[in-house]
Tab-separated table of C-alpha atoms in Angstrom:
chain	number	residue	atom	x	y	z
A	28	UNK	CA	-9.856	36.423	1.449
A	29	UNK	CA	-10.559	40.014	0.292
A	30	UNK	CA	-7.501	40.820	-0.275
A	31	UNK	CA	-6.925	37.648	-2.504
A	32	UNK	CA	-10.012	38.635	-4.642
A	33	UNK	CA	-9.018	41.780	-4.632
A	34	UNK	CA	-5.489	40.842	-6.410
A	35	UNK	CA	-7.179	38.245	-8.795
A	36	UNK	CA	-9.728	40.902	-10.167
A	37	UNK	CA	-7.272	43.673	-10.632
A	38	UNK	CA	-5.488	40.831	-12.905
A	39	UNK	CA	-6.153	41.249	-16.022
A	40	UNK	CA	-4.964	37.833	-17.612
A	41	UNK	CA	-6.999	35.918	-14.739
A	42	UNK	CA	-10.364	37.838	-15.524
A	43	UNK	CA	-9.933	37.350	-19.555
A	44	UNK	CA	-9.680	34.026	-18.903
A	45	UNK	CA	-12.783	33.623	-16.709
A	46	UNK	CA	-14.689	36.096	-18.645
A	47	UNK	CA	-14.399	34.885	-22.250
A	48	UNK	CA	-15.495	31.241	-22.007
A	49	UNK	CA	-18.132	31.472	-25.155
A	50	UNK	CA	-16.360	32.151	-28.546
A	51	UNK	CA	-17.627	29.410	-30.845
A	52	UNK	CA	-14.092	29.977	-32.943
A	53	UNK	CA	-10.850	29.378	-30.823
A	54	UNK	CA	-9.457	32.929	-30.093
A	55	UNK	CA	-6.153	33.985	-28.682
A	56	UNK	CA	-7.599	35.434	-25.231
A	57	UNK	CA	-5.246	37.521	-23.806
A	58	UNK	CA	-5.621	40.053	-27.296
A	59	UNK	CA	-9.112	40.790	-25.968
A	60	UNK	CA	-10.308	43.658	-25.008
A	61	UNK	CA	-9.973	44.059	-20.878
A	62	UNK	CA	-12.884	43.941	-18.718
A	63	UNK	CA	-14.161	44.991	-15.129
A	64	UNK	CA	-12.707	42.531	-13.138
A	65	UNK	CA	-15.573	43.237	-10.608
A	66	UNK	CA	-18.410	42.201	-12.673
A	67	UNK	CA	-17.006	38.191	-12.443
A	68	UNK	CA	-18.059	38.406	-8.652
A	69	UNK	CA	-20.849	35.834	-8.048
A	70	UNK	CA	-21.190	35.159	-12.048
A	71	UNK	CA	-17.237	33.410	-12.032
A	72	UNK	CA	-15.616	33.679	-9.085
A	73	UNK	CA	-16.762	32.918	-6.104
A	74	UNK	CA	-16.314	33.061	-2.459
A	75	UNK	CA	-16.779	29.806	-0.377
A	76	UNK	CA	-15.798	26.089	-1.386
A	77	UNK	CA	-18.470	25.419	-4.240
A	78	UNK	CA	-19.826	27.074	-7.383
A	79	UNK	CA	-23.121	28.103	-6.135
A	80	UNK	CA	-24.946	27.888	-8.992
A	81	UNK	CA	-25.816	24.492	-10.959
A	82	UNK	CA	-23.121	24.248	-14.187
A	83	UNK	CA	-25.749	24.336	-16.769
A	84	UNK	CA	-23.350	25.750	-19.762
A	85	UNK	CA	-19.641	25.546	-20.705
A	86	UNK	CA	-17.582	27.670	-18.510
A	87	UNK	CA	-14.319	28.954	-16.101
A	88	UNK	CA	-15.185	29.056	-12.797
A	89	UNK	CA	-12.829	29.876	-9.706
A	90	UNK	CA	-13.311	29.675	-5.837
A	91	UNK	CA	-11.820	31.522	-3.124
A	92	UNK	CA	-11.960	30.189	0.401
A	93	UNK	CA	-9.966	30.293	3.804
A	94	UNK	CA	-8.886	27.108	4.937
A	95	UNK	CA	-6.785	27.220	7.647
A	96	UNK	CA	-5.819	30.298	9.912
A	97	UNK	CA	-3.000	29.203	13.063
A	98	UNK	CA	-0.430	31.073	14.710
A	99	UNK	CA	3.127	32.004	13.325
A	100	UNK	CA	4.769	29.175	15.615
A	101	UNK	CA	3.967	27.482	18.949
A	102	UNK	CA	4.616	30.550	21.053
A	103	UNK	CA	3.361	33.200	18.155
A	104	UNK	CA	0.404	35.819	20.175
A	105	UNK	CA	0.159	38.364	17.025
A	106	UNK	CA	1.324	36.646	13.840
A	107	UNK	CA	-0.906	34.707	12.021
A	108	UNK	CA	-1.035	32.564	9.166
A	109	UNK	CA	-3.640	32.058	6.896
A	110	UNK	CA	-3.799	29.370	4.312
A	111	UNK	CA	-6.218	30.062	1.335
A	112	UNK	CA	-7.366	27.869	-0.832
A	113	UNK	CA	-8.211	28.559	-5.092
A	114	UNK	CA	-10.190	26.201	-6.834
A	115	UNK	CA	-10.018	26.339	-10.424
A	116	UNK	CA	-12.782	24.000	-12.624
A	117	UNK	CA	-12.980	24.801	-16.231
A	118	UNK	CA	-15.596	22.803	-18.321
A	119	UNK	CA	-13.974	20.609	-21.466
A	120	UNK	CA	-16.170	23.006	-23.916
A	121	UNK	CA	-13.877	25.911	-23.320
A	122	UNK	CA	-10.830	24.515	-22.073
A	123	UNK	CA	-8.969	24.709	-25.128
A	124	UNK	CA	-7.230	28.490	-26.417
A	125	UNK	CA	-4.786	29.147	-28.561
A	126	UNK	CA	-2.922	30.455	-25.774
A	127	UNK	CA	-2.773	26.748	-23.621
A	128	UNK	CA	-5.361	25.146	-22.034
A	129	UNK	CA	-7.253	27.583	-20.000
A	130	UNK	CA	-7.455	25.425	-16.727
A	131	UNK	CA	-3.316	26.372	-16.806
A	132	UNK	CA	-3.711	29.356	-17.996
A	133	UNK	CA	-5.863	29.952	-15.209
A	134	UNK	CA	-3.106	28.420	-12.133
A	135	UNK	CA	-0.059	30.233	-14.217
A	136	UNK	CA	-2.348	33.354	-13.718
A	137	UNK	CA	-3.288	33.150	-10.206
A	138	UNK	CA	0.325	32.704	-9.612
A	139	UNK	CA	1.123	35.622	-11.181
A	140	UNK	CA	-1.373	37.867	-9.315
A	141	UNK	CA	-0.980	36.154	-5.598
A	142	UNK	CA	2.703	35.299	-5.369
A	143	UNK	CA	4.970	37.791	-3.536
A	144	UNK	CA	2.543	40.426	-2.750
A	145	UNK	CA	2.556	41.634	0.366
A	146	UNK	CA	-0.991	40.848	1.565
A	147	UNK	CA	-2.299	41.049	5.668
A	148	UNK	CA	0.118	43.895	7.083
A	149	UNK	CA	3.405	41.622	6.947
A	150	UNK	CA	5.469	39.523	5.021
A	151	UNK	CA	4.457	38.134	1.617
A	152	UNK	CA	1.510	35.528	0.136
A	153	UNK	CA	2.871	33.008	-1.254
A	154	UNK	CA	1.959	29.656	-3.384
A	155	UNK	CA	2.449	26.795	-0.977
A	156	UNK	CA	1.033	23.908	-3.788
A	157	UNK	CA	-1.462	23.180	-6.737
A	158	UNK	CA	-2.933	19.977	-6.952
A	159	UNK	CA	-5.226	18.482	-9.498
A	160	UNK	CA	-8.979	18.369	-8.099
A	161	UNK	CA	-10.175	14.960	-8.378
A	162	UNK	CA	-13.962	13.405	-8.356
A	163	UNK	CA	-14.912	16.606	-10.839
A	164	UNK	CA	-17.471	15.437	-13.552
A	165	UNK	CA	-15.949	13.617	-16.391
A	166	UNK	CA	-16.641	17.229	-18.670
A	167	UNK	CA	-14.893	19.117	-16.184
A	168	UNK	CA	-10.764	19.791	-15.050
A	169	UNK	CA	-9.844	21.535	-12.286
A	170	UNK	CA	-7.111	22.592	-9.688
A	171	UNK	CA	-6.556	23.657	-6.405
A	172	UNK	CA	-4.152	26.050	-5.748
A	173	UNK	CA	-3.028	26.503	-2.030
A	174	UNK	CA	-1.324	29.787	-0.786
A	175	UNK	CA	-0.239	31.142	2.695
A	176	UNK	CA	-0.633	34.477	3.631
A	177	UNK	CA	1.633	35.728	7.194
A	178	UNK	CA	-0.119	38.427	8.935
A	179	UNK	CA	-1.100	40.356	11.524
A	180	UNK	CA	-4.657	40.305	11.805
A	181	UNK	CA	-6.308	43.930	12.113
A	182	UNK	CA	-7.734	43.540	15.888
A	183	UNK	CA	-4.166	42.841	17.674
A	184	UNK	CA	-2.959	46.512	15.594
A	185	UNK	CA	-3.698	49.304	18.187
A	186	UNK	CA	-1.091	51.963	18.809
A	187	UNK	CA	-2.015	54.832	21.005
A	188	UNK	CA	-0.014	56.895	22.999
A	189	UNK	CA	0.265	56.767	26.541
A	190	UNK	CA	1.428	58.568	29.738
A	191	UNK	CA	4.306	56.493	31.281
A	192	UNK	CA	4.963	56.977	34.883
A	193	UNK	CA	6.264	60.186	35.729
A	194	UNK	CA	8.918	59.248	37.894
A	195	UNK	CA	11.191	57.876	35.642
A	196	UNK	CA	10.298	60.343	32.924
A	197	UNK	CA	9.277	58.226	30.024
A	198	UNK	CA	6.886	59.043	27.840
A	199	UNK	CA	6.737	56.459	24.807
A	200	UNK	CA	4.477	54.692	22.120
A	201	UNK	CA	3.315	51.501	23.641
A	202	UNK	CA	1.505	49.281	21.749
């Protein structure tokens, strides 16, 4: 989940479009000036499955959560997968920009940032779906994004070097 936030605040299209939520004339966002990614943590974006705070003004909000974490296949002892899930809600008051409607802008966005990178030690995150989140307040839209990370989780990485038994002369990495 680091990782993931990590990627979406080092993008700068995804933090505009969190970040600049209260123009009172419609603006093209992405000619703004670029911000701190960091400084949307707990204000924006969010770690767990719901906006901690109570939605008392027009807004972007995103969540970041883990959903699911299995092994590779059946028989699978070190590769993991990890399904994360990205909720997007965007409140009606700022959901229009003259570059879309920020709700897509937002998905199109985390796309960008998240698919294809090589996150968790091996093989590449990637967008598995993105559904539209229903039951939301009538003034708000929303998505969920799902994405799969494959990985090899840090505690089952340990390489040290060992003395093999001398009488057949080896002396290799073992891991």
């Amino acid at each position: 989940v680091s990782e993931v936030i990590a990627e979406l605040i080092k993008h700068e299209a995804f933090c505009k479009f969190l970040y600049y939520t209260q123009d009172l004339e419609e603006s093209e966002i992405l000619s703004k000036p670029s911000i701190n990614g960091a400084i949307l943590l707990n204000k924006n974006l969010f770690i767990g499955r719901r906006v901690p705070i109570t939605l008392l003004k027009s807004g972007a909000y995103a969540t970041v959560r883990m959903e699911d974490f299995k092994p590779e296949d059946y028989n699978s002892e070190i590769i993991k997968l990890t399904d994360i899930e990205i909720m997007v809600i965007v409140h009606q008051d700022a959901l229009s920009t003259l570059n879309g409607t920020r709700d897509c802008a937002l998905v199109s966005a985390v796309i960008d940032a998240l698919d294809g990178k090589k996150l968790g030690g091996i093989g590449n995150c990637r967008i598995v779906r993105v559904n539209d989140i229903m039951g939301l307040p009538v003034e708000y839209t929303g998505y969920k994004i799902s994405i799969r990370v494959k990985g090899i989780p840090t505690s089952h990485i340990e390489l040290t070097k060992k003395r093999a038994n001398p009488s057949n002369g080896a002396d290799k990495w073992f891991r």
